[in-house]
């Protein structure tokens, strides 16, 4: 990346933070609803090192904020986390899963396959992945975080009453971006969690002592086959391609990170941090939408978040598990709900404003050559087809809770439309082709008759 672009991104980070510091700080906590539940569950399960995860994820936050200049999240690899929690993975098995996914992503990046994926995957399918991921977050907020709560249970500091108050506050602050909703919610949740744990389980001063984890073949095989391979389509589609599209939609004034640079970032985070027991992480479109929704508009927000994580990891580490475990699910659930809706909103631009609808204003030149672009006008039939492809992708993703299934469903739907349109076009051309063939035959027949008559005249003259 050119040094001049880094300077421009740094200047934008500084200017944005100076103009709206509270919004940037608030937005930095927007992704806690995704981060905390999985990170805490993995730490309690002894599947990762919490202190190492905080230090390394904080470092990645800072680097991505500096290099990309957008609030690109560093969040758990969800498929790996789900399997690791369900099967009580050891640290070695968990990081092996991360190594596997990172290895494939690195190969996709350096060989140019990610750029090829971006060219051949239709925009309606990418939008479907984004909307499906957003709706998945909404469903997760309801089923995992809010549904188990009662009006007064499990305790006075975490129940549906708190969720209702948080939801009302969210609605009231929708049109007031200067109110740091996520920051205030985080502080309130931290205060309530400290009350819940009481004096017996408070965090205490504990310096981070890094150690290495080298998986043996059995651990690597288990992690790679049981969790790593299943994470690859999710990371490729939602954490790389969809993130690049979403960044262009939400922050068009900042240079959009290429899929190659995002892929290399995901690969390096895991290929480095995994040796020390850090949680497998990626850049998710849901996290970007969450941080944007709660105020982040530049990389400064995640740089601050990274510093905060590093301080916690270096000074408190594993002692944080008890208090973080008691963080109110009612508040996390509302934040996840808002993040999911923000991500799902990107489907609105499918037929107006999507990147594949911009074309050169001069049809004889490419958009890059002319420098001037105009919005392509879609027919009603084209709009319906694009909506159907997007919803087919969403349906497959939600029905099977798998990005890969949604992707295949959307691509099959898109391919079916392409074949149908090609068949109709071929059928409409058949009469003209047949007519041309008939005219050609008649012309040949006339030519043959004329030649025969001419030959007969020549024969008559000869006699």
Coordinates of C-alpha atoms in Angstrom, one line a residue:
X1 CA 0.0 0.0 0.0
X2 CA 1.5 3.4 -1.0
X3 CA 2.7 5.5 1.9
X4 CA 0.7 8.5 0.6
X5 CA -2.5 6.5 1.0
X6 CA -1.6 5.6 4.6
X7 CA -1.0 9.3 5.3
X8 CA -4.4 10.2 3.9
X9 CA -6.1 7.4 5.9
X10 CA -4.3 8.6 9.1
X11 CA -5.4 12.2 8.4
X12 CA -9.0 11.0 8.0
X13 CA -8.8 9.0 11.2
X14 CA -7.5 12.0 13.2
X15 CA -10.0 14.4 11.6
X16 CA -13.0 12.1 12.2
X17 CA -12.0 11.5 15.8
X18 CA -11.6 15.2 16.5
X19 CA -14.9 16.1 15.0
X20 CA -16.9 13.4 16.8
X21 CA -14.9 11.6 19.5
X22 CA -17.9 10.2 21.4
X23 CA -19.4 8.6 18.3
X24 CA -16.1 6.9 17.5
X25 CA -15.7 5.6 21.0
X26 CA -19.3 4.5 21.1
X27 CA -18.9 2.7 17.7
X28 CA -15.8 0.9 18.9
X29 CA -18.0 -1.1 21.3
X30 CA -20.7 -1.8 18.7
X31 CA -19.5 -5.4 18.0
X32 CA -19.4 -6.6 21.6
X33 CA -22.7 -8.5 21.1
X34 CA -20.9 -10.8 18.7
X35 CA -17.4 -10.8 20.3
X36 CA -18.2 -11.3 24.0
X37 CA -20.5 -14.4 24.0
X38 CA -18.2 -16.5 21.8
X39 CA -14.9 -15.3 23.3
X40 CA -16.2 -15.9 26.9
X41 CA -17.6 -19.4 26.0
X42 CA -14.3 -20.4 24.4
X43 CA -12.3 -19.1 27.4
X44 CA -14.5 -20.9 29.9
X45 CA -14.2 -24.0 27.8
X46 CA -10.3 -23.7 27.9
X47 CA -10.4 -23.7 24.1
X48 CA -8.4 -20.4 23.8
X49 CA -6.2 -18.2 26.0
X50 CA -8.3 -15.1 26.9
X51 CA -5.3 -12.9 27.7
X52 CA -3.6 -13.8 24.5
X53 CA -6.8 -13.3 22.5
X54 CA -7.2 -9.8 24.0
X55 CA -3.6 -8.8 23.3
X56 CA -3.5 -10.1 19.7
X57 CA -7.0 -9.1 18.7
X58 CA -6.2 -5.7 20.1
X59 CA -3.0 -5.5 18.0
X60 CA -5.0 -6.5 14.9
X61 CA -7.6 -3.9 15.6
X62 CA -4.9 -1.2 15.7
X63 CA -3.2 -2.4 12.5
X64 CA -6.4 -2.7 10.5
X65 CA -7.5 0.7 11.7
X66 CA -4.2 2.2 10.5
X67 CA -3.9 0.2 7.2
X68 CA -7.5 0.2 6.0
X69 CA -8.9 3.4 7.7
X70 CA -12.3 1.9 8.3
X71 CA -13.9 0.3 11.4
X72 CA -13.1 -3.2 10.2
X73 CA -13.9 -5.6 13.0
X74 CA -11.8 -8.4 14.5
X75 CA -14.4 -11.0 15.5
X76 CA -14.5 -14.7 16.2
X77 CA -14.7 -17.3 13.4
X78 CA -18.3 -18.4 14.2
X79 CA -18.3 -21.9 12.7
X80 CA -15.0 -22.8 14.4
X81 CA -16.2 -21.3 17.7
X82 CA -19.5 -23.3 17.5
X83 CA -17.8 -26.6 17.0
X84 CA -15.0 -25.9 19.5
X85 CA -17.6 -25.1 22.2
X86 CA -19.9 -28.1 21.4
X87 CA -17.0 -30.6 21.3
X88 CA -14.8 -29.2 24.1
X89 CA -11.8 -28.5 21.8
X90 CA -8.4 -28.1 23.3
X91 CA -6.4 -24.9 22.5
X92 CA -4.3 -26.9 20.0
X93 CA -7.4 -28.2 18.2
X94 CA -9.0 -24.7 18.1
X95 CA -5.9 -23.0 16.7
X96 CA -5.5 -25.9 14.2
X97 CA -8.9 -25.1 12.8
X98 CA -7.8 -21.4 12.4
X99 CA -4.6 -22.5 10.7
X100 CA -6.5 -24.5 8.2
X101 CA -8.9 -21.7 7.2
X102 CA -6.1 -19.1 7.2
X103 CA -4.0 -21.3 4.9
X104 CA -6.7 -21.7 2.3
X105 CA -7.6 -18.0 2.5
X106 CA -3.9 -17.1 2.0
X107 CA -3.7 -19.3 -1.1
X108 CA -6.9 -17.7 -2.5
X109 CA -5.4 -14.3 -1.9
X110 CA -2.0 -14.6 -3.4
X111 CA -3.1 -16.6 -6.4
X112 CA -5.8 -14.0 -7.4
X113 CA -8.7 -16.4 -6.8
X114 CA -10.4 -13.9 -4.5
X115 CA -10.4 -11.3 -7.3
X116 CA -11.8 -14.0 -9.6
X117 CA -14.5 -14.9 -7.1
X118 CA -15.5 -11.2 -6.9
X119 CA -15.8 -10.9 -10.6
X120 CA -17.9 -14.1 -11.2
X121 CA -20.2 -14.0 -8.1
X122 CA -23.3 -11.9 -9.0
X123 CA -24.1 -8.9 -6.8
X124 CA -27.6 -10.3 -5.9
X125 CA -25.8 -13.3 -4.3
X126 CA -23.4 -11.1 -2.4
X127 CA -26.3 -9.0 -1.2
X128 CA -28.1 -12.1 -0.2
X129 CA -25.2 -13.2 1.9
X130 CA -25.1 -9.8 3.6
X131 CA -28.9 -9.7 4.3
X132 CA -28.9 -13.3 5.4
X133 CA -26.0 -12.7 7.8
X134 CA -27.9 -9.7 9.2
X135 CA -31.1 -11.6 9.7
X136 CA -29.1 -14.4 11.3
X137 CA -27.8 -11.9 13.8
X138 CA -31.4 -10.9 14.5
X139 CA -32.5 -14.5 15.1
X140 CA -29.4 -15.1 17.2
X141 CA -30.2 -12.1 19.4
X142 CA -33.7 -13.5 20.0
X143 CA -33.0 -17.2 20.4
X144 CA -29.6 -17.1 22.2
X145 CA -29.6 -13.9 24.2
X146 CA -33.2 -12.6 24.8
X147 CA -35.5 -15.6 24.7
X148 CA -34.0 -17.4 27.8
X149 CA -34.7 -14.2 29.9
X150 CA -37.8 -13.7 32.0
X151 CA -39.3 -10.4 33.2
X152 CA -37.4 -10.7 36.5
X153 CA -35.0 -13.6 35.8
X154 CA -32.2 -14.7 35.9
X155 CA -31.5 -11.8 38.2
X156 CA -32.4 -8.1 38.9
X157 CA -29.6 -6.8 36.6
X158 CA -30.3 -9.0 33.6
X159 CA -33.9 -9.6 32.5
X160 CA -36.5 -8.5 29.9
X161 CA -37.2 -5.3 31.7
X162 CA -33.6 -4.1 31.0
X163 CA -33.9 -5.4 27.4
X164 CA -37.1 -3.3 26.9
X165 CA -35.4 -0.2 28.3
X166 CA -32.4 -0.7 26.1
X167 CA -34.6 -1.2 23.1
X168 CA -36.6 2.0 23.8
X169 CA -33.4 3.9 24.2
X170 CA -32.2 2.5 20.9
X171 CA -35.3 3.7 19.1
X172 CA -35.0 7.2 20.7
X173 CA -31.4 7.6 19.6
X174 CA -31.8 6.5 16.0
X175 CA -31.9 10.0 14.7
X176 CA -29.4 11.4 17.2
X177 CA -26.0 9.9 16.1
X178 CA -24.1 12.2 18.6
X179 CA -25.6 10.2 21.5
X180 CA -23.0 7.4 22.2
X181 CA -25.6 4.6 22.7
X182 CA -23.1 1.7 22.5
X183 CA -20.7 3.4 24.9
X184 CA -23.4 4.2 27.5
X185 CA -24.8 0.6 27.1
X186 CA -21.3 -0.9 27.6
X187 CA -20.6 1.2 30.7
X188 CA -24.0 0.2 32.1
X189 CA -23.5 -3.4 31.4
X190 CA -20.0 -3.4 32.9
X191 CA -21.4 -1.8 36.1
X192 CA -24.2 -4.3 36.3
X193 CA -21.9 -7.3 35.7
X194 CA -19.6 -6.1 38.5
X195 CA -22.6 -5.9 40.8
X196 CA -23.7 -9.4 39.9
X197 CA -20.3 -11.0 40.5
X198 CA -19.8 -9.2 43.8
X199 CA -16.5 -9.1 45.6
X200 CA -15.7 -12.9 45.2
X201 CA -15.0 -12.9 41.5
X202 CA -13.7 -9.4 40.6
X203 CA -10.9 -9.0 38.1
X204 CA -7.4 -8.8 39.6
X205 CA -4.0 -7.6 38.5
X206 CA -2.2 -10.4 36.6
X207 CA 0.6 -9.8 34.1
X208 CA 0.3 -11.6 30.8
X209 CA 2.8 -14.5 30.4
X210 CA 2.7 -15.6 26.7
X211 CA 3.2 -19.3 25.9
X212 CA 3.2 -21.2 22.7
X213 CA 0.9 -24.0 21.5
X214 CA 2.2 -26.5 18.9
X215 CA -0.5 -28.9 17.8
X216 CA 0.4 -32.5 17.2
X217 CA -0.9 -34.4 14.2
X218 CA -4.0 -35.7 16.0
X219 CA -5.0 -32.2 17.2
X220 CA -4.4 -30.7 13.8
X221 CA -6.4 -33.4 12.1
X222 CA -9.4 -32.9 14.4
X223 CA -9.4 -29.2 14.2
X224 CA -8.9 -29.1 10.5
X225 CA -11.5 -31.7 9.5
X226 CA -14.1 -31.0 12.1
X227 CA -14.1 -27.2 12.1
X228 CA -11.5 -25.6 9.8
X229 CA -12.9 -26.8 6.5
X230 CA -16.5 -25.7 7.4
X231 CA -15.3 -22.2 8.2
X232 CA -13.7 -21.6 4.7
X233 CA -16.9 -20.7 2.7
X234 CA -18.2 -18.5 5.6
X235 CA -14.9 -16.6 5.8
X236 CA -14.5 -16.2 2.1
X237 CA -18.1 -15.0 1.5
X238 CA -19.0 -13.0 4.6
X239 CA -15.6 -11.9 6.0
X240 CA -13.9 -11.0 2.8
X241 CA -16.1 -10.5 -0.3
X242 CA -19.2 -9.2 1.6
X243 CA -17.0 -6.9 3.8
X244 CA -15.5 -5.3 0.7
X245 CA -18.9 -4.7 -0.8
X246 CA -20.3 -3.3 2.5
X247 CA -17.4 -1.0 3.0
X248 CA -18.1 0.6 -0.4
X249 CA -21.8 1.0 0.5
X250 CA -21.3 2.5 4.0
X251 CA -18.1 4.5 3.5
X252 CA -17.8 5.4 -0.2
X253 CA -15.5 8.4 0.6
X254 CA -12.8 6.1 2.0
X255 CA -10.8 3.8 -0.4
X256 CA -12.4 0.4 -0.4
X257 CA -10.1 -2.4 0.8
X258 CA -9.5 -5.0 -1.9
X259 CA -10.6 -8.6 -1.3
X260 CA -6.9 -9.6 -1.7
X261 CA -5.7 -7.3 1.1
X262 CA -8.6 -8.3 3.4
X263 CA -7.9 -12.0 2.7
X264 CA -4.2 -11.6 3.5
X265 CA -5.1 -9.7 6.7
X266 CA -7.4 -12.6 7.8
X267 CA -4.7 -15.2 7.0
X268 CA -1.9 -13.4 8.8
X269 CA -4.0 -12.7 12.0
X270 CA -4.5 -16.5 12.5
X271 CA -1.2 -17.8 11.2
X272 CA 0.6 -15.5 13.7
X273 CA -1.7 -15.4 16.7
X274 CA -2.6 -19.1 16.7
X275 CA 0.8 -20.2 17.9
X276 CA 0.1 -18.4 21.1
X277 CA -3.4 -19.7 21.7
X278 CA -5.3 -16.7 20.3
X279 CA -8.9 -17.2 19.2
X280 CA -9.4 -17.7 15.4
X281 CA -10.6 -14.4 14.1
X282 CA -11.8 -12.8 10.9
X283 CA -13.3 -9.5 9.5
X284 CA -17.1 -9.9 9.4
X285 CA -19.6 -7.8 7.6
X286 CA -21.9 -8.0 10.7
X287 CA -19.2 -6.4 12.9
X288 CA -18.6 -3.6 10.4
X289 CA -22.3 -2.9 10.2
X290 CA -22.5 -2.9 14.0
X291 CA -19.7 -0.5 14.5
X292 CA -21.0 1.8 11.8
X293 CA -24.5 1.7 13.3
X294 CA -23.2 2.9 16.7
X295 CA -21.1 5.7 15.4
X296 CA -17.8 4.5 13.9
X297 CA -16.9 6.2 10.6
X298 CA -13.2 5.7 10.5
X299 CA -10.4 3.5 11.7
X300 CA -9.8 5.6 14.8
X301 CA -12.6 3.8 16.7
X302 CA -11.0 0.3 16.4
X303 CA -7.6 1.7 17.1
X304 CA -9.0 2.9 20.5
X305 CA -10.7 -0.5 21.0
X306 CA -7.4 -2.3 20.2
X307 CA -5.6 -0.2 22.9
X308 CA -8.3 -1.0 25.4
X309 CA -8.1 -4.8 24.7
X310 CA -4.3 -4.8 24.9
X311 CA -4.3 -3.1 28.3
X312 CA -6.9 -5.6 29.6
X313 CA -5.0 -8.5 28.2
X314 CA -1.6 -7.4 29.6
X315 CA -2.8 -6.4 33.0
X316 CA -5.8 -8.6 33.9
X317 CA -6.0 -11.5 31.4
X318 CA -7.8 -14.6 32.5
X319 CA -9.2 -13.0 35.7
X320 CA -11.7 -11.2 33.5
X321 CA -13.6 -14.4 32.7
X322 CA -15.8 -14.2 35.7
X323 CA -17.1 -10.7 35.3
X324 CA -17.4 -10.9 31.5
X325 CA -19.4 -14.1 31.9
X326 CA -22.0 -12.1 33.9
X327 CA -22.3 -9.3 31.3
X328 CA -26.1 -8.7 30.9
X329 CA -27.5 -10.7 28.0
X330 CA -30.4 -8.3 27.8
X331 CA -28.1 -5.4 26.7
X332 CA -26.0 -7.6 24.4
X333 CA -29.2 -8.9 22.7
X334 CA -30.5 -5.5 21.8
X335 CA -27.1 -4.4 20.4
X336 CA -26.9 -7.6 18.3
X337 CA -30.5 -6.9 17.1
X338 CA -29.5 -3.4 16.0
X339 CA -26.4 -4.6 14.2
X340 CA -28.3 -7.3 12.3
X341 CA -30.9 -4.8 11.1
X342 CA -28.1 -2.4 10.0
X343 CA -26.5 -5.2 8.0
X344 CA -29.8 -6.3 6.4
X345 CA -30.5 -2.8 5.2
X346 CA -27.8 -3.1 2.5
X347 CA -30.3 -5.2 0.4
X348 CA -32.2 -2.0 -0.2
X349 CA -29.7 -0.9 -2.8
X350 CA -29.8 -4.1 -4.9
X351 CA -31.6 -2.5 -7.8
X352 CA -30.5 1.1 -7.4
X353 CA -26.9 2.0 -6.4
X354 CA -25.4 -1.5 -6.4
X355 CA -21.8 -1.5 -7.8
X356 CA -22.6 -3.7 -10.8
X357 CA -25.2 -1.2 -12.0
X358 CA -22.7 1.6 -12.7
X359 CA -21.5 1.7 -16.3
X360 CA -19.5 4.1 -18.6
X361 CA -21.6 7.1 -19.7
X362 CA -20.0 6.5 -23.2
X363 CA -20.9 3.0 -24.2
X364 CA -17.8 2.8 -26.5
X365 CA -15.4 3.0 -23.5
X366 CA -15.1 1.2 -20.2
X367 CA -16.0 3.0 -16.9
X368 CA -12.3 3.1 -16.0
X369 CA -11.3 4.7 -19.3
X370 CA -14.1 7.3 -19.5
X371 CA -14.0 8.2 -15.8
X372 CA -17.7 9.0 -16.0
X373 CA -20.4 6.5 -14.9
X374 CA -24.1 6.4 -15.0
X375 CA -26.7 4.2 -13.4
X376 CA -27.9 1.4 -15.5
X377 CA -31.7 1.3 -16.0
X378 CA -33.2 -2.1 -15.2
X379 CA -36.4 -3.5 -16.7
X380 CA -39.1 -4.8 -14.4
X381 CA -38.2 -8.3 -15.3
X382 CA -34.5 -7.8 -14.4
X383 CA -35.5 -6.3 -11.1
X384 CA -37.7 -9.3 -10.2
X385 CA -34.9 -11.7 -11.2
X386 CA -32.3 -9.9 -9.0
X387 CA -34.7 -9.8 -6.0
X388 CA -35.5 -13.5 -6.5
X389 CA -31.8 -14.5 -6.6
X390 CA -31.1 -12.4 -3.5
X391 CA -34.0 -14.0 -1.6
X392 CA -33.1 -17.5 -2.7
X393 CA -29.6 -16.9 -1.2
X394 CA -31.2 -15.5 2.0
X395 CA -33.6 -18.5 2.2
X396 CA -30.9 -21.1 1.8
X397 CA -28.6 -19.4 4.3
X398 CA -31.4 -19.1 7.0
X399 CA -32.9 -22.5 6.4
X400 CA -29.7 -24.4 6.8
X401 CA -27.8 -21.8 8.9
X402 CA -25.0 -22.1 6.4
X403 CA -23.5 -19.4 4.2
X404 CA -22.3 -22.1 1.7
X405 CA -25.8 -23.5 1.2
X406 CA -27.2 -20.0 0.7
X407 CA -24.4 -19.3 -1.8
X408 CA -25.1 -22.4 -3.8
X409 CA -28.9 -21.8 -3.8
X410 CA -28.3 -18.2 -5.1
X411 CA -25.9 -19.3 -7.8
X412 CA -28.2 -22.0 -9.0
X413 CA -31.1 -19.5 -9.1
X414 CA -28.9 -17.0 -11.0
X415 CA -27.7 -19.7 -13.4
X416 CA -31.3 -20.9 -14.1
X417 CA -32.3 -17.4 -15.0
X418 CA -29.3 -17.0 -17.3
X419 CA -30.1 -20.3 -19.1
X420 CA -33.8 -19.3 -19.4
X421 CA -33.0 -15.9 -20.8
X422 CA -30.5 -17.5 -23.2
X423 CA -33.1 -20.0 -24.4
X424 CA -35.7 -17.3 -25.0
X425 CA -33.2 -15.2 -26.9
X426 CA -32.1 -18.2 -29.0
X427 CA -35.8 -19.0 -29.7
X428 CA -36.5 -15.5 -30.8
X429 CA -33.6 -15.6 -33.2
X430 CA -34.6 -18.9 -34.8
X431 CA -37.3 -17.4 -37.2
X432 CA -34.8 -14.9 -38.6
X433 CA -32.2 -17.5 -39.0
X434 CA -34.6 -19.8 -40.8
X435 CA -35.7 -17.0 -43.0
X436 CA -32.1 -16.1 -43.9
X437 CA -31.5 -19.8 -44.7
X438 CA -34.6 -19.9 -47.0
X439 CA -33.5 -16.7 -48.8
X440 CA -30.1 -18.2 -49.3
X441 CA -31.5 -21.3 -50.8
X442 CA -33.8 -19.4 -53.1
X443 CA -30.8 -17.2 -54.3
X444 CA -28.8 -20.4 -55.0
X445 CA -31.8 -21.9 -56.9
X446 CA -32.2 -18.7 -59.0
X447 CA -28.5 -18.6 -59.7
X448 CA -28.5 -22.3 -60.8
X449 CA -31.5 -21.7 -63.2
X450 CA -29.8 -18.7 -64.7
X451 CA -26.6 -20.6 -65.2
X452 CA -28.5 -23.5 -66.9
X453 CA -30.3 -21.1 -69.2
X454 CA -27.1 -19.4 -70.1
X455 CA -25.5 -22.7 -70.8
X456 CA -28.4 -23.7 -73.1
X457 CA -28.0 -20.5 -75.1
X458 CA -24.3 -21.2 -75.5
X459 CA -25.1 -24.7 -76.7
X460 CA -27.7 -23.4 -79.2
X461 CA -25.2 -20.9 -80.7
X462 CA -22.6 -23.6 -81.0
X463 CA -25.0 -25.7 -83.1

